[in-house]
Coordinates of C-alpha atoms and ligand atoms in Angstrom, one line a residue:
M23 CA 15.0 -19.4 -5.9
N24 CA 13.8 -17.2 -3.2
S25 CA 10.5 -18.6 -1.9
N26 CA 9.5 -15.3 -0.2
K27 CA 9.1 -13.3 -3.4
T28 CA 5.8 -13.3 -5.1
I29 CA 4.3 -11.1 -7.7
V30 CA 0.6 -10.8 -8.0
K31 CA -0.4 -9.3 -11.3
P32 CA -3.7 -7.5 -12.0
N33 CA -6.3 -9.9 -13.2
T34 CA -4.1 -13.0 -13.1
K35 CA -3.5 -13.4 -9.3
L36 CA -1.0 -16.1 -10.1
P37 CA 2.1 -15.9 -7.9
I38 CA 5.4 -16.1 -9.7
K39 CA 8.5 -16.8 -7.6
V40 CA 11.6 -15.2 -9.1
S41 CA 15.2 -14.5 -8.1
T42 CA 18.3 -13.5 -9.9
K43 CA 20.7 -14.7 -7.2
N44 CA 21.9 -17.8 -9.1
L45 CA 21.7 -16.3 -12.5
D46 CA 24.0 -18.0 -15.0
L47 CA 23.9 -16.1 -18.3
Q48 CA 27.5 -16.2 -19.5
F49 CA 27.2 -19.3 -21.6
A50 CA 24.1 -18.0 -23.3
V51 CA 25.7 -14.6 -24.0
R52 CA 28.8 -16.2 -25.5
A53 CA 26.5 -18.3 -27.7
F54 CA 24.6 -15.2 -28.8
L55 CA 27.9 -13.4 -29.7
K56 CA 28.9 -16.4 -31.8
Q57 CA 25.5 -16.4 -33.6
I58 CA 25.9 -12.8 -34.7
G59 CA 29.4 -13.7 -36.1
E60 CA 31.5 -12.2 -33.3
D61 CA 34.5 -13.9 -31.7
P62 CA 33.6 -14.1 -28.0
N63 CA 37.3 -14.4 -27.2
R64 CA 38.4 -11.1 -28.8
D65 CA 39.8 -8.5 -26.4
G66 CA 37.0 -6.0 -26.5
I67 CA 34.2 -8.4 -25.7
K68 CA 35.8 -11.4 -23.9
D69 CA 34.5 -10.1 -20.5
T70 CA 31.1 -8.9 -22.0
P71 CA 29.2 -12.0 -20.8
K72 CA 30.3 -11.5 -17.2
R73 CA 29.5 -7.7 -17.5
F74 CA 26.1 -8.4 -19.0
E75 CA 25.2 -10.9 -16.2
E76 CA 26.2 -8.3 -13.6
A77 CA 24.2 -5.6 -15.4
I78 CA 21.1 -7.8 -15.5
K79 CA 21.5 -8.7 -11.8
C80 CA 21.4 -5.0 -11.1
L81 CA 18.5 -4.2 -13.4
L82 CA 16.4 -7.0 -11.9
S83 CA 17.6 -6.7 -8.3
G84 CA 14.1 -5.9 -7.2
Y85 CA 13.2 -9.5 -7.2
D86 CA 15.4 -10.2 -4.3
R87 CA 14.1 -7.3 -2.2
S88 CA 11.0 -7.0 -0.1
F89 CA 9.2 -3.8 0.7
E90 CA 7.8 -5.3 3.9
K91 CA 11.2 -6.4 5.2
E92 CA 13.0 -3.1 4.3
N93 CA 10.4 -0.6 5.6
R94 CA 9.0 0.1 9.0
L95 CA 5.8 2.1 9.5
F96 CA 5.3 5.0 11.9
E97 CA 2.2 5.9 13.8
N98 CA 0.3 8.8 12.3
I99 CA 0.6 10.8 15.5
S100 CA -0.7 14.1 14.0
N101 CA -3.6 12.2 12.5
Y102 CA -2.7 13.8 9.1
Q103 CA -5.6 13.1 6.7
D104 CA -4.7 15.0 3.5
I105 CA -2.6 14.1 0.5
I106 CA 1.1 13.4 0.9
T107 CA 3.0 13.5 -2.4
L108 CA 6.4 12.6 -3.6
K109 CA 7.1 13.6 -7.2
N110 CA 10.0 13.2 -9.5
I111 CA 11.0 9.7 -8.4
D112 CA 13.3 8.6 -11.2
F113 CA 13.3 4.9 -12.0
F114 CA 14.8 2.4 -14.5
S115 CA 12.9 -0.7 -15.5
M116 CA 12.9 -3.4 -18.1
C117 CA 10.0 -4.1 -20.5
E118 CA 8.9 -7.7 -20.1
H119 CA 7.9 -7.9 -23.8
H120 CA 11.2 -7.0 -25.3
L121 CA 13.8 -7.1 -22.5
L122 CA 14.6 -3.5 -23.3
P123 CA 14.8 -0.6 -20.8
F124 CA 12.1 1.9 -20.0
F125 CA 12.7 4.7 -17.7
G126 CA 11.1 7.9 -16.4
Y127 CA 9.5 9.4 -13.3
A128 CA 6.9 8.2 -10.9
H129 CA 4.8 10.7 -9.0
I130 CA 2.9 9.4 -6.0
G131 CA 0.2 10.8 -3.7
Y132 CA -1.3 9.0 -0.8
I133 CA -3.6 9.6 2.1
P134 CA -2.4 7.9 5.3
G135 CA -4.4 5.8 7.6
E136 CA -3.3 5.1 11.1
K137 CA 0.3 4.7 9.8
V138 CA 2.6 7.0 7.8
L139 CA 5.4 6.1 5.4
G140 CA 8.6 8.1 5.3
I141 CA 9.6 9.8 2.1
S142 CA 12.3 7.2 1.4
K143 CA 9.8 4.4 1.6
L144 CA 7.9 5.8 -1.4
A145 CA 11.0 5.9 -3.4
R146 CA 12.0 2.4 -2.3
A147 CA 8.6 1.1 -3.3
V148 CA 9.3 2.4 -6.8
D149 CA 12.8 0.9 -7.0
I150 CA 11.8 -2.5 -5.7
Y151 CA 9.1 -2.9 -8.3
A152 CA 10.8 -1.1 -11.2
R153 CA 13.9 -3.4 -10.9
R154 CA 12.0 -6.4 -12.3
L155 CA 10.6 -7.4 -15.7
Q156 CA 7.6 -5.1 -16.0
D157 CA 5.0 -3.3 -18.0
Q158 CA 4.2 0.2 -17.0
E159 CA 0.6 -0.4 -16.0
T160 CA 1.6 -3.3 -13.7
L161 CA 4.5 -1.3 -12.1
G162 CA 2.0 1.4 -11.0
F163 CA -0.4 -1.2 -9.7
Q164 CA 2.2 -3.1 -7.7
I165 CA 3.5 0.1 -6.1
A166 CA 0.0 1.2 -5.2
E167 CA -1.0 -2.2 -3.9
T168 CA 1.9 -2.2 -1.5
L169 CA 1.1 1.2 -0.2
M170 CA -2.5 0.2 0.2
N171 CA -2.0 -3.2 1.8
Y172 CA 1.2 -2.9 3.7
G173 CA 1.3 0.9 4.2
K174 CA -2.3 0.9 5.2
A175 CA -2.9 4.0 3.0
K176 CA -6.6 5.1 2.6
G177 CA -5.9 6.0 -1.0
V178 CA -3.1 6.1 -3.5
A179 CA -2.7 8.1 -6.8
I180 CA 0.2 7.3 -9.1
L181 CA 1.3 8.9 -12.3
I182 CA 4.1 7.3 -14.3
E183 CA 5.7 9.0 -17.3
A184 CA 8.3 7.0 -19.2
R185 CA 10.2 6.5 -22.4
H186 CA 10.3 2.9 -23.7
F187 CA 13.3 1.8 -25.7
C188 CA 11.1 -0.7 -27.6
N189 CA 9.1 2.2 -28.9
I190 CA 11.9 4.8 -29.4
A191 CA 14.7 2.7 -30.8
R192 CA 12.7 0.0 -32.7
G193 CA 9.1 -0.6 -33.8
T194 CA 7.6 2.7 -34.6
E195 CA 10.8 4.5 -33.7
K196 CA 9.1 7.5 -32.1
K197 CA 12.0 9.0 -30.3
T198 CA 10.1 11.6 -28.4
S199 CA 7.1 9.5 -27.4
I200 CA 6.3 9.4 -23.7
M201 CA 3.9 6.9 -22.2
S202 CA 1.8 8.1 -19.3
T203 CA -0.2 5.9 -16.9
C204 CA -2.3 7.4 -14.1
A205 CA -4.2 5.2 -11.7
Y206 CA -6.3 5.8 -8.6
Y207 CA -6.9 3.5 -5.7
G208 CA -8.9 3.6 -2.4
T209 CA -10.4 7.0 -1.6
F210 CA -9.0 8.5 -4.8
K211 CA -11.1 6.1 -7.0
G212 CA -14.1 7.9 -8.4
N213 CA -13.3 11.1 -6.4
S214 CA -12.7 13.7 -9.0
Q215 CA -11.9 16.4 -6.4
L216 CA -9.1 14.4 -4.8
Q217 CA -7.8 13.4 -8.2
Q218 CA -7.7 17.1 -9.3
S219 CA -5.9 18.0 -6.1
F220 CA -3.2 15.3 -6.8
I221 CA -2.8 16.6 -10.4
E222 CA -2.5 20.1 -9.1
L223 CA 0.2 19.1 -6.5
I224 CA 2.3 17.5 -9.2
K225 CA 1.7 20.1 -11.9
H226 CA 5.3 21.3 -11.8
R227 CA 7.1 18.1 -12.2
E228 CA 10.2 16.8 -14.0
K229 CA 9.6 16.0 -17.6
I230 CA 11.1 12.9 -19.0
Ligands
ZN120 ZN1 8.6 -3.4 -24.9

């Protein structure tokens, strides 16, 4: 377990320490294959437990990363005080309710304080939190919380549009359904003019 990784979810505030470094899933996957009547030793699937474990480690690699450790801030030398946006940030995540993928685009706007974040930092913030067990609302919250607390942003706006496998391949099986979450923090909160500016800036965006 990595003691440095904590997740604070909205409303709960209970830290959960998680790491995938010592993941041992191969026995469980072999047992699963047996349960559905497969022969885990047949050629096509004999290495599947190992491949699955590696895939899960990649999909959940965000647990072992830290935005604070990976990203340095820069002084806001020009005293820029308007919205900086980065749109079309593609991401892959895993729904914590069904352990199935959801994927899409995040579009972020922020107003810097005394520090500015480089473009790559915004994309990294999305990756670090997307590569964990998630729900879409919490993903947006965690990205925004990091930009507000560590990035010292005055305000953050974030729109996430995603397709969820648990909705398109099972359940209601709505193959073209897209889930959108849009949340505002800091100076964006309750400021309809700023919110409209953000929506205008990301009007021409990639569609999932
Ligand atoms: Zn789900």
